[in-house]
Amino acid sequence: QVHLVESGGGSVQAGGSLRLSCAATTDAYESYYMAWFRQGPGKEREGVARVDGPGLPNYADSVKGRFTVSRDNAKKTLYLEMSSLRPGDTAMYYCAASRTYSWVPERYPYWGQGTQVTVSS
């Protein structure tokens, strides 16, 4: 079982930055693949960034070069550094945990409650 709590969302202007955090309560945190997903208004949930146990990252094309995902296994915390934010990045951002390394939301059984990111032009 994994309990996840996101924080750090907010409202920023285009070009700004935000840092999201996701604190996990679980044993063997390092054995889980972790990911950030987002869901914008009227859109399907999409994968943004994912990271394996040791911390090797992978990104969606839409955020490459702008977002950085990392994890601190000692603190059981996942991070998402977002820069050069665009209005199109506006969404609810969720962290998720899985034993499967995937971009498919259905492969992630554990989810946080989400944190809202709003980018104005």
PDB file of C-alpha atoms in Angstrom:
ATOM      1  CA  GLN A   1       0.000   0.000   0.000  1.00  0.00           C
ATOM      2  CA  VAL A   2       1.231   3.510  -0.872  1.00  0.00           C
ATOM      3  CA  HIS A   3      -0.232   6.781   0.372  1.00  0.00           C
ATOM      4  CA  LEU A   4       0.764   9.836  -1.655  1.00  0.00           C
ATOM      5  CA  VAL A   5       0.321  13.535  -0.887  1.00  0.00           C
ATOM      6  CA  GLU A   6       1.210  16.245  -3.405  1.00  0.00           C
ATOM      7  CA  SER A   7       2.033  19.860  -2.612  1.00  0.00           C
ATOM      8  CA  GLY A   8       3.488  22.920  -4.304  1.00  0.00           C
ATOM      9  CA  GLY A   9       0.897  23.815  -6.899  1.00  0.00           C
ATOM     10  CA  GLY A  10      -0.248  27.368  -7.467  1.00  0.00           C
ATOM     11  CA  SER A  11      -0.805  30.143  -9.977  1.00  0.00           C
ATOM     12  CA  VAL A  12       2.024  31.641 -12.000  1.00  0.00           C
ATOM     13  CA  GLN A  13       2.464  33.730 -15.097  1.00  0.00           C
ATOM     14  CA  ALA A  14       3.779  32.251 -18.311  1.00  0.00           C
ATOM     15  CA  GLY A  15       7.518  31.795 -18.129  1.00  0.00           C
ATOM     16  CA  GLY A  16       7.435  31.212 -14.398  1.00  0.00           C
ATOM     17  CA  SER A  17       8.487  28.234 -12.328  1.00  0.00           C
ATOM     18  CA  LEU A  18       6.994  25.928  -9.728  1.00  0.00           C
ATOM     19  CA  ARG A  19       8.222  22.948  -7.763  1.00  0.00           C
ATOM     20  CA  LEU A  20       5.864  20.126  -6.925  1.00  0.00           C
ATOM     21  CA  SER A  21       6.504  17.585  -4.201  1.00  0.00           C
ATOM     22  CA  CYS A  22       4.916  14.215  -3.519  1.00  0.00           C
ATOM     23  CA  ALA A  23       5.456  12.644  -0.111  1.00  0.00           C
ATOM     24  CA  ALA A  24       4.939   8.890   0.130  1.00  0.00           C
ATOM     25  CA  THR A  25       4.044   6.731   3.060  1.00  0.00           C
ATOM     26  CA  THR A  26       5.065   3.167   2.307  1.00  0.00           C
ATOM     27  CA  ASP A  27       7.665   0.507   2.899  1.00  0.00           C
ATOM     28  CA  ALA A  28      10.215  -0.161   0.151  1.00  0.00           C
ATOM     29  CA  TYR A  29       9.580   3.187  -1.550  1.00  0.00           C
ATOM     30  CA  GLU A  30      12.598   2.644  -3.758  1.00  0.00           C
ATOM     31  CA  SER A  31      10.978  -0.439  -5.280  1.00  0.00           C
ATOM     32  CA  TYR A  32       8.204   1.628  -6.850  1.00  0.00           C
ATOM     33  CA  TYR A  33       8.311   3.413 -10.159  1.00  0.00           C
ATOM     34  CA  MET A  34       7.035   6.939  -9.650  1.00  0.00           C
ATOM     35  CA  ALA A  35       5.386   9.255 -12.136  1.00  0.00           C
ATOM     36  CA  TRP A  36       3.731  12.615 -12.545  1.00  0.00           C
ATOM     37  CA  PHE A  37       0.542  12.822 -14.560  1.00  0.00           C
ATOM     38  CA  ARG A  38      -1.632  15.809 -15.348  1.00  0.00           C
ATOM     39  CA  GLN A  39      -5.186  16.380 -16.444  1.00  0.00           C
ATOM     40  CA  GLY A  40      -6.195  19.659 -17.984  1.00  0.00           C
ATOM     41  CA  PRO A  41      -9.753  20.935 -18.423  1.00  0.00           C
ATOM     42  CA  GLY A  42     -11.602  18.705 -20.851  1.00  0.00           C
ATOM     43  CA  LYS A  43      -8.515  16.573 -21.464  1.00  0.00           C
ATOM     44  CA  GLU A  44      -7.515  13.027 -20.685  1.00  0.00           C
ATOM     45  CA  ARG A  45      -4.950  12.293 -18.018  1.00  0.00           C
ATOM     46  CA  GLU A  46      -1.454  12.245 -19.548  1.00  0.00           C
ATOM     47  CA  GLY A  47       1.949  11.229 -18.326  1.00  0.00           C
ATOM     48  CA  VAL A  48       4.407  14.065 -17.804  1.00  0.00           C
ATOM     49  CA  ALA A  49       7.492  12.490 -16.255  1.00  0.00           C
ATOM     50  CA  ARG A  50       8.451   9.209 -14.677  1.00  0.00           C
ATOM     51  CA  VAL A  51      11.430   7.881 -12.772  1.00  0.00           C
ATOM     52  CA  ASP A  52      12.662   4.432 -11.876  1.00  0.00           C
ATOM     53  CA  GLY A  53      13.877   3.298  -8.473  1.00  0.00           C
ATOM     54  CA  PRO A  54      17.432   4.649  -8.700  1.00  0.00           C
ATOM     55  CA  GLY A  55      16.167   7.883 -10.255  1.00  0.00           C
ATOM     56  CA  LEU A  56      16.604   7.545 -14.020  1.00  0.00           C
ATOM     57  CA  PRO A  57      14.095  10.000 -15.540  1.00  0.00           C
ATOM     58  CA  ASN A  58      11.949   9.928 -18.637  1.00  0.00           C
ATOM     59  CA  TYR A  59       9.785  12.756 -20.002  1.00  0.00           C
ATOM     60  CA  ALA A  60       6.884  13.421 -22.295  1.00  0.00           C
ATOM     61  CA  ASP A  61       7.978  15.348 -25.379  1.00  0.00           C
ATOM     62  CA  SER A  62       5.820  18.306 -24.379  1.00  0.00           C
ATOM     63  CA  VAL A  63       7.881  19.010 -21.250  1.00  0.00           C
ATOM     64  CA  LYS A  64      11.392  17.960 -22.239  1.00  0.00           C
ATOM     65  CA  GLY A  65      13.904  20.652 -21.429  1.00  0.00           C
ATOM     66  CA  ARG A  66      11.453  22.475 -19.158  1.00  0.00           C
ATOM     67  CA  PHE A  67      10.568  19.964 -16.413  1.00  0.00           C
ATOM     68  CA  THR A  68      12.890  17.933 -14.198  1.00  0.00           C
ATOM     69  CA  VAL A  69      11.724  14.928 -12.199  1.00  0.00           C
ATOM     70  CA  SER A  70      13.713  13.581  -9.270  1.00  0.00           C
ATOM     71  CA  ARG A  71      13.246  11.454  -6.205  1.00  0.00           C
ATOM     72  CA  ASP A  72      14.810  11.291  -2.772  1.00  0.00           C
ATOM     73  CA  ASN A  73      14.426   7.714  -1.597  1.00  0.00           C
ATOM     74  CA  ALA A  74      15.650   8.540   1.908  1.00  0.00           C
ATOM     75  CA  LYS A  75      12.871  11.117   2.269  1.00  0.00           C
ATOM     76  CA  LYS A  76      10.392   9.051   0.241  1.00  0.00           C
ATOM     77  CA  THR A  77       9.622  12.125  -1.810  1.00  0.00           C
ATOM     78  CA  LEU A  78       9.155  12.730  -5.520  1.00  0.00           C
ATOM     79  CA  TYR A  79       9.734  16.150  -7.066  1.00  0.00           C
ATOM     80  CA  LEU A  80       8.836  17.937 -10.273  1.00  0.00           C
ATOM     81  CA  GLU A  81      10.699  21.133 -11.067  1.00  0.00           C
ATOM     82  CA  MET A  82       8.777  23.046 -13.716  1.00  0.00           C
ATOM     83  CA  SER A  83      10.193  26.044 -15.546  1.00  0.00           C
ATOM     84  CA  SER A  84       9.268  28.089 -18.624  1.00  0.00           C
ATOM     85  CA  LEU A  85       5.665  27.312 -17.808  1.00  0.00           C
ATOM     86  CA  ARG A  86       3.044  27.840 -20.481  1.00  0.00           C
ATOM     87  CA  PRO A  87      -0.722  28.293 -20.300  1.00  0.00           C
ATOM     88  CA  GLY A  88      -0.996  24.833 -21.847  1.00  0.00           C
ATOM     89  CA  ASP A  89       0.619  23.394 -18.717  1.00  0.00           C
ATOM     90  CA  THR A  90      -2.449  24.373 -16.706  1.00  0.00           C
ATOM     91  CA  ALA A  91      -3.804  21.188 -15.153  1.00  0.00           C
ATOM     92  CA  MET A  92      -4.286  19.181 -12.017  1.00  0.00           C
ATOM     93  CA  TYR A  93      -1.003  17.389 -11.388  1.00  0.00           C
ATOM     94  CA  TYR A  94      -0.966  13.964  -9.779  1.00  0.00           C
ATOM     95  CA  CYS A  95       1.824  11.741  -8.582  1.00  0.00           C
ATOM     96  CA  ALA A  96       1.422   8.003  -8.897  1.00  0.00           C
ATOM     97  CA  ALA A  97       3.230   4.838  -7.888  1.00  0.00           C
ATOM     98  CA  SER A  98       3.443   1.465  -9.548  1.00  0.00           C
ATOM     99  CA  ARG A  99       5.466  -1.724  -9.749  1.00  0.00           C
ATOM    100  CA  THR A 100       5.220  -1.266 -13.538  1.00  0.00           C
ATOM    101  CA  TYR A 101       7.203   1.286 -15.553  1.00  0.00           C
ATOM    102  CA  SER A 102       4.567   2.710 -17.838  1.00  0.00           C
ATOM    103  CA  TRP A 103       2.923   5.824 -19.259  1.00  0.00           C
ATOM    104  CA  VAL A 104      -0.508   4.234 -18.920  1.00  0.00           C
ATOM    105  CA  PRO A 105      -2.458   5.670 -15.988  1.00  0.00           C
ATOM    106  CA  GLU A 106      -4.320   2.396 -15.477  1.00  0.00           C
ATOM    107  CA  ARG A 107      -1.025   0.704 -14.653  1.00  0.00           C
ATOM    108  CA  TYR A 108      -0.641   2.890 -11.562  1.00  0.00           C
ATOM    109  CA  PRO A 109      -2.688   1.639  -8.596  1.00  0.00           C
ATOM    110  CA  TYR A 110      -1.669   4.395  -6.194  1.00  0.00           C
ATOM    111  CA  TRP A 111      -2.460   8.080  -6.676  1.00  0.00           C
ATOM    112  CA  GLY A 112      -2.278  11.293  -4.730  1.00  0.00           C
ATOM    113  CA  GLN A 113      -5.160  13.723  -4.490  1.00  0.00           C
ATOM    114  CA  GLY A 114      -3.602  16.142  -6.976  1.00  0.00           C
ATOM    115  CA  THR A 115      -2.347  19.706  -6.851  1.00  0.00           C
ATOM    116  CA  GLN A 116      -3.555  22.449  -9.196  1.00  0.00           C
ATOM    117  CA  VAL A 117      -1.169  24.343 -11.454  1.00  0.00           C
ATOM    118  CA  THR A 118      -2.534  27.378 -13.270  1.00  0.00           C
ATOM    119  CA  VAL A 119      -0.431  29.321 -15.764  1.00  0.00           C
ATOM    120  CA  SER A 120      -1.738  32.644 -17.023  1.00  0.00           C
ATOM    121  CA  SER A 121      -0.594  34.430 -20.151  1.00  0.00           C
TER     122      SER A 121
END
